[in-house]
Short mmCIF file of C-alpha atoms in Angstrom, two decimals:
data_model
loop_
_atom_site.label_atom_id
_atom_site.label_comp_id
_atom_site.label_asym_id
_atom_site.label_seq_id
_atom_site.Cartn_x
_atom_site.Cartn_y
_atom_site.Cartn_z
CA UNK A 1 117.21 86.82 50.95
CA UNK A 2 119.53 89.74 51.20
CA UNK A 3 122.91 89.17 49.75
CA UNK A 4 125.87 91.68 48.95
CA UNK A 5 128.17 91.37 45.87
CA UNK A 6 131.39 93.19 45.68
CA UNK A 7 132.88 93.55 42.11
CA UNK A 8 136.69 93.24 42.35
CA UNK A 9 138.57 91.59 45.05
CA UNK A 10 141.47 93.79 44.59
CA UNK A 11 141.63 97.28 43.20
CA UNK A 12 144.90 99.65 42.99
CA UNK A 13 144.90 103.12 42.31
CA UNK A 14 147.59 106.02 42.71
CA UNK A 15 147.89 108.12 45.42
CA UNK A 16 145.64 111.15 44.64
CA UNK A 17 143.44 109.19 42.26
CA UNK A 18 139.60 108.57 42.66
CA UNK A 19 138.79 105.63 44.62
CA UNK A 20 135.82 103.47 43.39
CA UNK A 21 134.56 100.56 45.07
CA UNK A 22 131.58 98.88 44.07
CA UNK A 23 128.87 97.06 45.81
CA UNK A 24 125.74 95.62 44.64
CA UNK A 25 123.08 94.25 46.90
CA UNK A 26 119.79 92.12 46.55
CA UNK A 27 116.98 92.55 48.78
CA UNK A 28 113.38 92.09 48.94
CA UNK A 29 112.73 94.91 51.60
CA UNK A 30 114.13 98.46 51.54
CA UNK A 31 117.99 97.83 52.69
CA UNK A 32 120.01 98.86 55.36
CA UNK A 33 123.69 99.14 53.86
CA UNK A 34 127.09 99.50 55.43
CA UNK A 35 130.67 99.87 54.60
CA UNK A 36 133.30 98.77 56.99
CA UNK A 37 137.01 99.23 56.66
CA UNK A 38 139.64 96.73 57.97
CA UNK A 39 143.29 97.99 58.44
CA UNK A 40 146.17 95.63 58.77
CA UNK A 41 146.26 93.53 61.92
CA UNK A 42 142.87 95.34 63.19
CA UNK A 43 139.25 94.51 63.49
CA UNK A 44 136.46 96.08 61.26
CA UNK A 45 135.67 99.62 61.53
CA UNK A 46 132.36 101.16 60.46
CA UNK A 47 132.95 103.88 57.60
CA UNK A 48 129.67 104.77 56.82
CA UNK A 49 125.94 103.46 56.76
CA UNK A 50 122.71 104.26 54.94
CA UNK A 51 119.33 103.62 56.86
CA UNK A 52 116.87 106.34 55.20
CA UNK A 53 116.68 109.66 54.29
CA UNK A 54 119.63 111.39 51.87
CA UNK A 55 121.04 108.79 49.57
CA UNK A 56 124.49 110.42 49.57
CA UNK A 57 126.03 109.42 52.76
CA UNK A 58 129.36 110.64 54.14
CA UNK A 59 131.64 108.75 56.35
CA UNK A 60 134.93 108.75 57.76
CA UNK A 61 138.12 110.01 56.22
CA UNK A 62 136.74 111.74 53.24
CA UNK A 63 134.81 108.40 52.02
CA UNK A 64 131.04 108.58 50.60
CA UNK A 65 128.80 106.30 49.35
CA UNK A 66 125.64 106.65 47.22
CA UNK A 67 122.57 104.52 47.54
CA UNK A 68 121.13 103.83 43.95
CA UNK A 69 117.73 101.99 44.38
CA UNK A 70 117.23 101.72 40.70
CA UNK A 71 120.72 99.95 40.08
CA UNK A 72 120.74 98.23 43.68
CA UNK A 73 123.96 99.69 44.17
CA UNK A 74 125.98 101.29 47.12
CA UNK A 75 129.54 102.10 45.78
CA UNK A 76 132.03 103.68 47.97
CA UNK A 77 134.15 106.56 46.84
CA UNK A 78 136.93 108.87 47.88
CA UNK A 79 138.06 111.84 45.44
CA UNK A 80 141.79 111.33 46.22
CA UNK A 81 143.25 108.46 47.71
CA UNK A 82 145.98 108.35 50.48
CA UNK A 83 148.51 106.08 51.18
CA UNK A 84 146.75 105.60 54.53
CA UNK A 85 143.68 104.23 52.85
CA UNK A 86 145.40 100.85 51.85
CA UNK A 87 143.17 98.29 53.55
CA UNK A 88 140.38 95.98 53.12
CA UNK A 89 136.78 97.16 52.45
CA UNK A 90 133.62 95.17 53.05
CA UNK A 91 129.74 96.07 52.08
CA UNK A 92 127.36 94.83 54.49
CA UNK A 93 123.66 94.69 54.22
CA UNK A 94 121.26 94.11 57.15
CA UNK A 95 119.14 91.14 56.75
CA UNK A 96 116.23 89.88 59.41
CA UNK A 97 116.95 86.22 60.03
CA UNK A 98 116.04 83.98 63.14
CA UNK A 99 114.16 86.88 64.71
CA UNK A 100 116.57 89.92 64.66
CA UNK A 101 118.51 92.00 62.11
CA UNK A 102 122.26 90.78 61.39
CA UNK A 103 124.87 91.78 59.07
CA UNK A 104 125.31 89.85 55.66
CA UNK A 105 128.84 90.70 54.40
CA UNK A 106 130.44 90.91 50.97
CA UNK A 107 133.46 89.22 50.21
CA UNK A 108 135.55 92.18 50.55
CA UNK A 109 137.90 94.29 48.30
CA UNK A 110 141.43 94.71 48.98
CA UNK A 111 142.64 98.45 48.05
CA UNK A 112 146.17 99.14 47.40
CA UNK A 113 147.39 102.88 46.99
CA UNK A 114 150.82 102.93 44.99
CA UNK A 115 152.68 106.29 45.08
CA UNK B 1 139.23 102.70 76.35
CA UNK B 2 136.40 101.24 74.93
CA UNK B 3 137.35 97.88 73.17
CA UNK B 4 136.75 94.32 72.43
CA UNK B 5 139.89 92.01 73.17
CA UNK B 6 140.74 88.64 71.85
CA UNK B 7 143.27 86.19 72.80
CA UNK B 8 145.36 84.69 71.70
CA UNK B 9 145.95 86.76 68.52
CA UNK B 10 147.88 83.80 66.62
CA UNK B 11 147.38 80.28 67.41
CA UNK B 12 148.93 77.11 65.63
CA UNK B 13 147.53 73.73 66.93
CA UNK B 14 147.42 70.16 65.66
CA UNK B 15 143.59 68.44 64.47
CA UNK B 16 141.54 67.35 67.70
CA UNK B 17 143.17 69.34 70.53
CA UNK B 18 140.66 71.23 72.00
CA UNK B 19 141.11 75.25 72.32
CA UNK B 20 139.43 78.30 73.50
CA UNK B 21 139.51 81.69 72.15
CA UNK B 22 138.56 84.42 74.44
CA UNK B 23 136.78 87.63 73.91
CA UNK B 24 136.09 90.30 76.42
CA UNK B 25 134.36 93.66 76.18
CA UNK B 26 134.16 96.47 78.44
CA UNK B 27 131.30 98.65 77.11
CA UNK B 28 128.58 96.85 78.68
CA UNK B 29 127.20 95.63 75.60
CA UNK B 30 124.26 93.01 75.62
CA UNK B 31 125.03 91.52 72.21
CA UNK B 32 128.18 89.69 71.29
CA UNK B 33 128.99 87.84 68.02
CA UNK B 34 131.94 85.45 66.56
CA UNK B 35 132.76 85.54 62.75
CA UNK B 36 135.38 83.82 60.65
CA UNK B 37 136.88 85.19 57.91
CA UNK B 38 137.97 83.49 54.77
CA UNK B 39 139.16 84.77 51.47
CA UNK B 40 136.66 85.33 48.84
CA UNK B 41 133.83 84.52 51.50
CA UNK B 42 133.95 87.73 53.73
CA UNK B 43 132.96 87.38 56.98
CA UNK B 44 130.37 84.74 58.25
CA UNK B 45 128.67 84.61 61.61
CA UNK B 46 129.45 81.54 63.80
CA UNK B 47 127.56 82.28 66.98
CA UNK B 48 125.72 85.16 68.74
CA UNK B 49 124.59 86.15 72.17
CA UNK B 50 121.62 88.56 72.68
CA UNK B 51 122.60 88.53 76.44
CA UNK B 52 123.74 86.64 79.43
CA UNK B 53 122.93 83.03 79.12
CA UNK B 54 121.34 83.54 75.75
CA UNK B 55 122.98 82.06 72.81
CA UNK B 56 122.20 81.02 69.20
CA UNK B 57 123.66 79.74 66.09
CA UNK B 58 124.59 81.95 63.10
CA UNK B 59 125.23 80.80 59.51
CA UNK B 60 128.26 78.42 60.02
CA UNK B 61 128.15 77.01 63.60
CA UNK B 62 129.29 73.33 62.92
CA UNK B 63 132.43 72.51 65.09
CA UNK B 64 132.07 75.54 67.63
CA UNK B 65 130.82 75.98 70.64
CA UNK B 66 130.10 79.03 73.07
CA UNK B 67 128.95 80.36 76.33
CA UNK B 68 127.65 83.44 77.79
CA UNK B 69 127.98 83.29 81.42
CA UNK B 70 128.84 86.95 82.12
CA UNK B 71 127.96 89.90 80.25
CA UNK B 72 131.55 90.85 79.03
CA UNK B 73 133.02 87.56 77.94
CA UNK B 74 132.07 85.39 75.32
CA UNK B 75 134.48 82.50 74.51
CA UNK B 76 134.59 80.50 71.40
CA UNK B 77 135.39 76.73 71.78
CA UNK B 78 136.74 74.32 69.36
CA UNK B 79 136.19 71.09 70.83
CA UNK B 80 138.18 68.96 68.35
CA UNK B 81 139.51 71.59 65.52
CA UNK B 82 140.15 70.41 62.06
CA UNK B 83 142.05 72.04 59.24
CA UNK B 84 138.77 73.53 57.81
CA UNK B 85 138.63 75.70 60.71
CA UNK B 86 141.94 77.50 59.59
CA UNK B 87 140.71 81.03 59.40
CA UNK B 88 140.82 84.57 60.83
CA UNK B 89 138.36 84.65 63.68
CA UNK B 90 136.76 87.93 64.91
CA UNK B 91 134.60 88.57 67.83
CA UNK B 92 132.30 91.79 68.09
CA UNK B 93 129.85 93.53 70.11
CA UNK B 94 127.27 96.09 70.54
CA UNK B 95 124.75 97.21 72.78
CA UNK B 96 121.55 95.57 71.62
CA UNK B 97 122.47 94.00 68.52
CA UNK B 98 120.65 96.00 66.10
CA UNK B 99 122.74 96.98 63.21
CA UNK B 100 120.84 99.80 61.89
CA UNK B 101 121.06 101.71 65.29
CA UNK B 102 124.07 100.08 67.17
CA UNK B 103 127.32 100.05 65.87
CA UNK B 104 129.25 96.75 66.12
CA UNK B 105 132.94 97.02 67.38
CA UNK B 106 135.29 94.45 66.67
CA UNK B 107 137.96 92.82 68.28
CA UNK B 108 141.71 92.88 66.47
CA UNK B 109 141.15 89.09 65.15
CA UNK B 110 142.99 85.57 66.21
CA UNK B 111 144.54 83.83 63.18
CA UNK B 112 144.11 80.26 63.83
CA UNK B 113 146.00 77.57 62.16
CA UNK B 114 145.01 74.14 62.32
CA UNK B 115 147.31 71.26 61.11
#
């Protein structure tokens, strides 16, 4: 069964520093992987996704993620954090269950950005 | 503006008092879904609907009911709420429910407290 593990429930960085949010997946089939962002008091918003092809995926707001099959990872990065990046980030994998594909979410990582 | 709306946004109630959380989307989407978000557990699917009059259980359906009488609305019903249903609830929709190709749009969330 597909599953997602996000390492670190809370990550704190300084403004301008590298952001690295870790996600490892478990899947018996080639995975489809997603990152969602949840800003305070808002619903989730798709940041980026990997389906097939290029393993480095670029998303909105300067974020990118790299699919590494050998490491079963899909870590999210951003070269320089901005205060507005403070949010909760969810990694997800698409899983086939009950006759259709659905999203399985990780527990989330809350990113804090301090001046 | 394309959106998913939920009402109420905040609700405090007592054990056993029936309540309904409404969800509506204006994007003509076939697929709608309810999730609950709990700390350390991420988002878990409660129920989903592939189209009108078709609903099915997600991963945590116990204690919840749904209905899909019209395409745009997908209310979540708690017949006899209990404290373990205290959570943050999200409604989501997408065109056909295939996460690889169809982006899911999330509502702003409903924070429910059951005393």
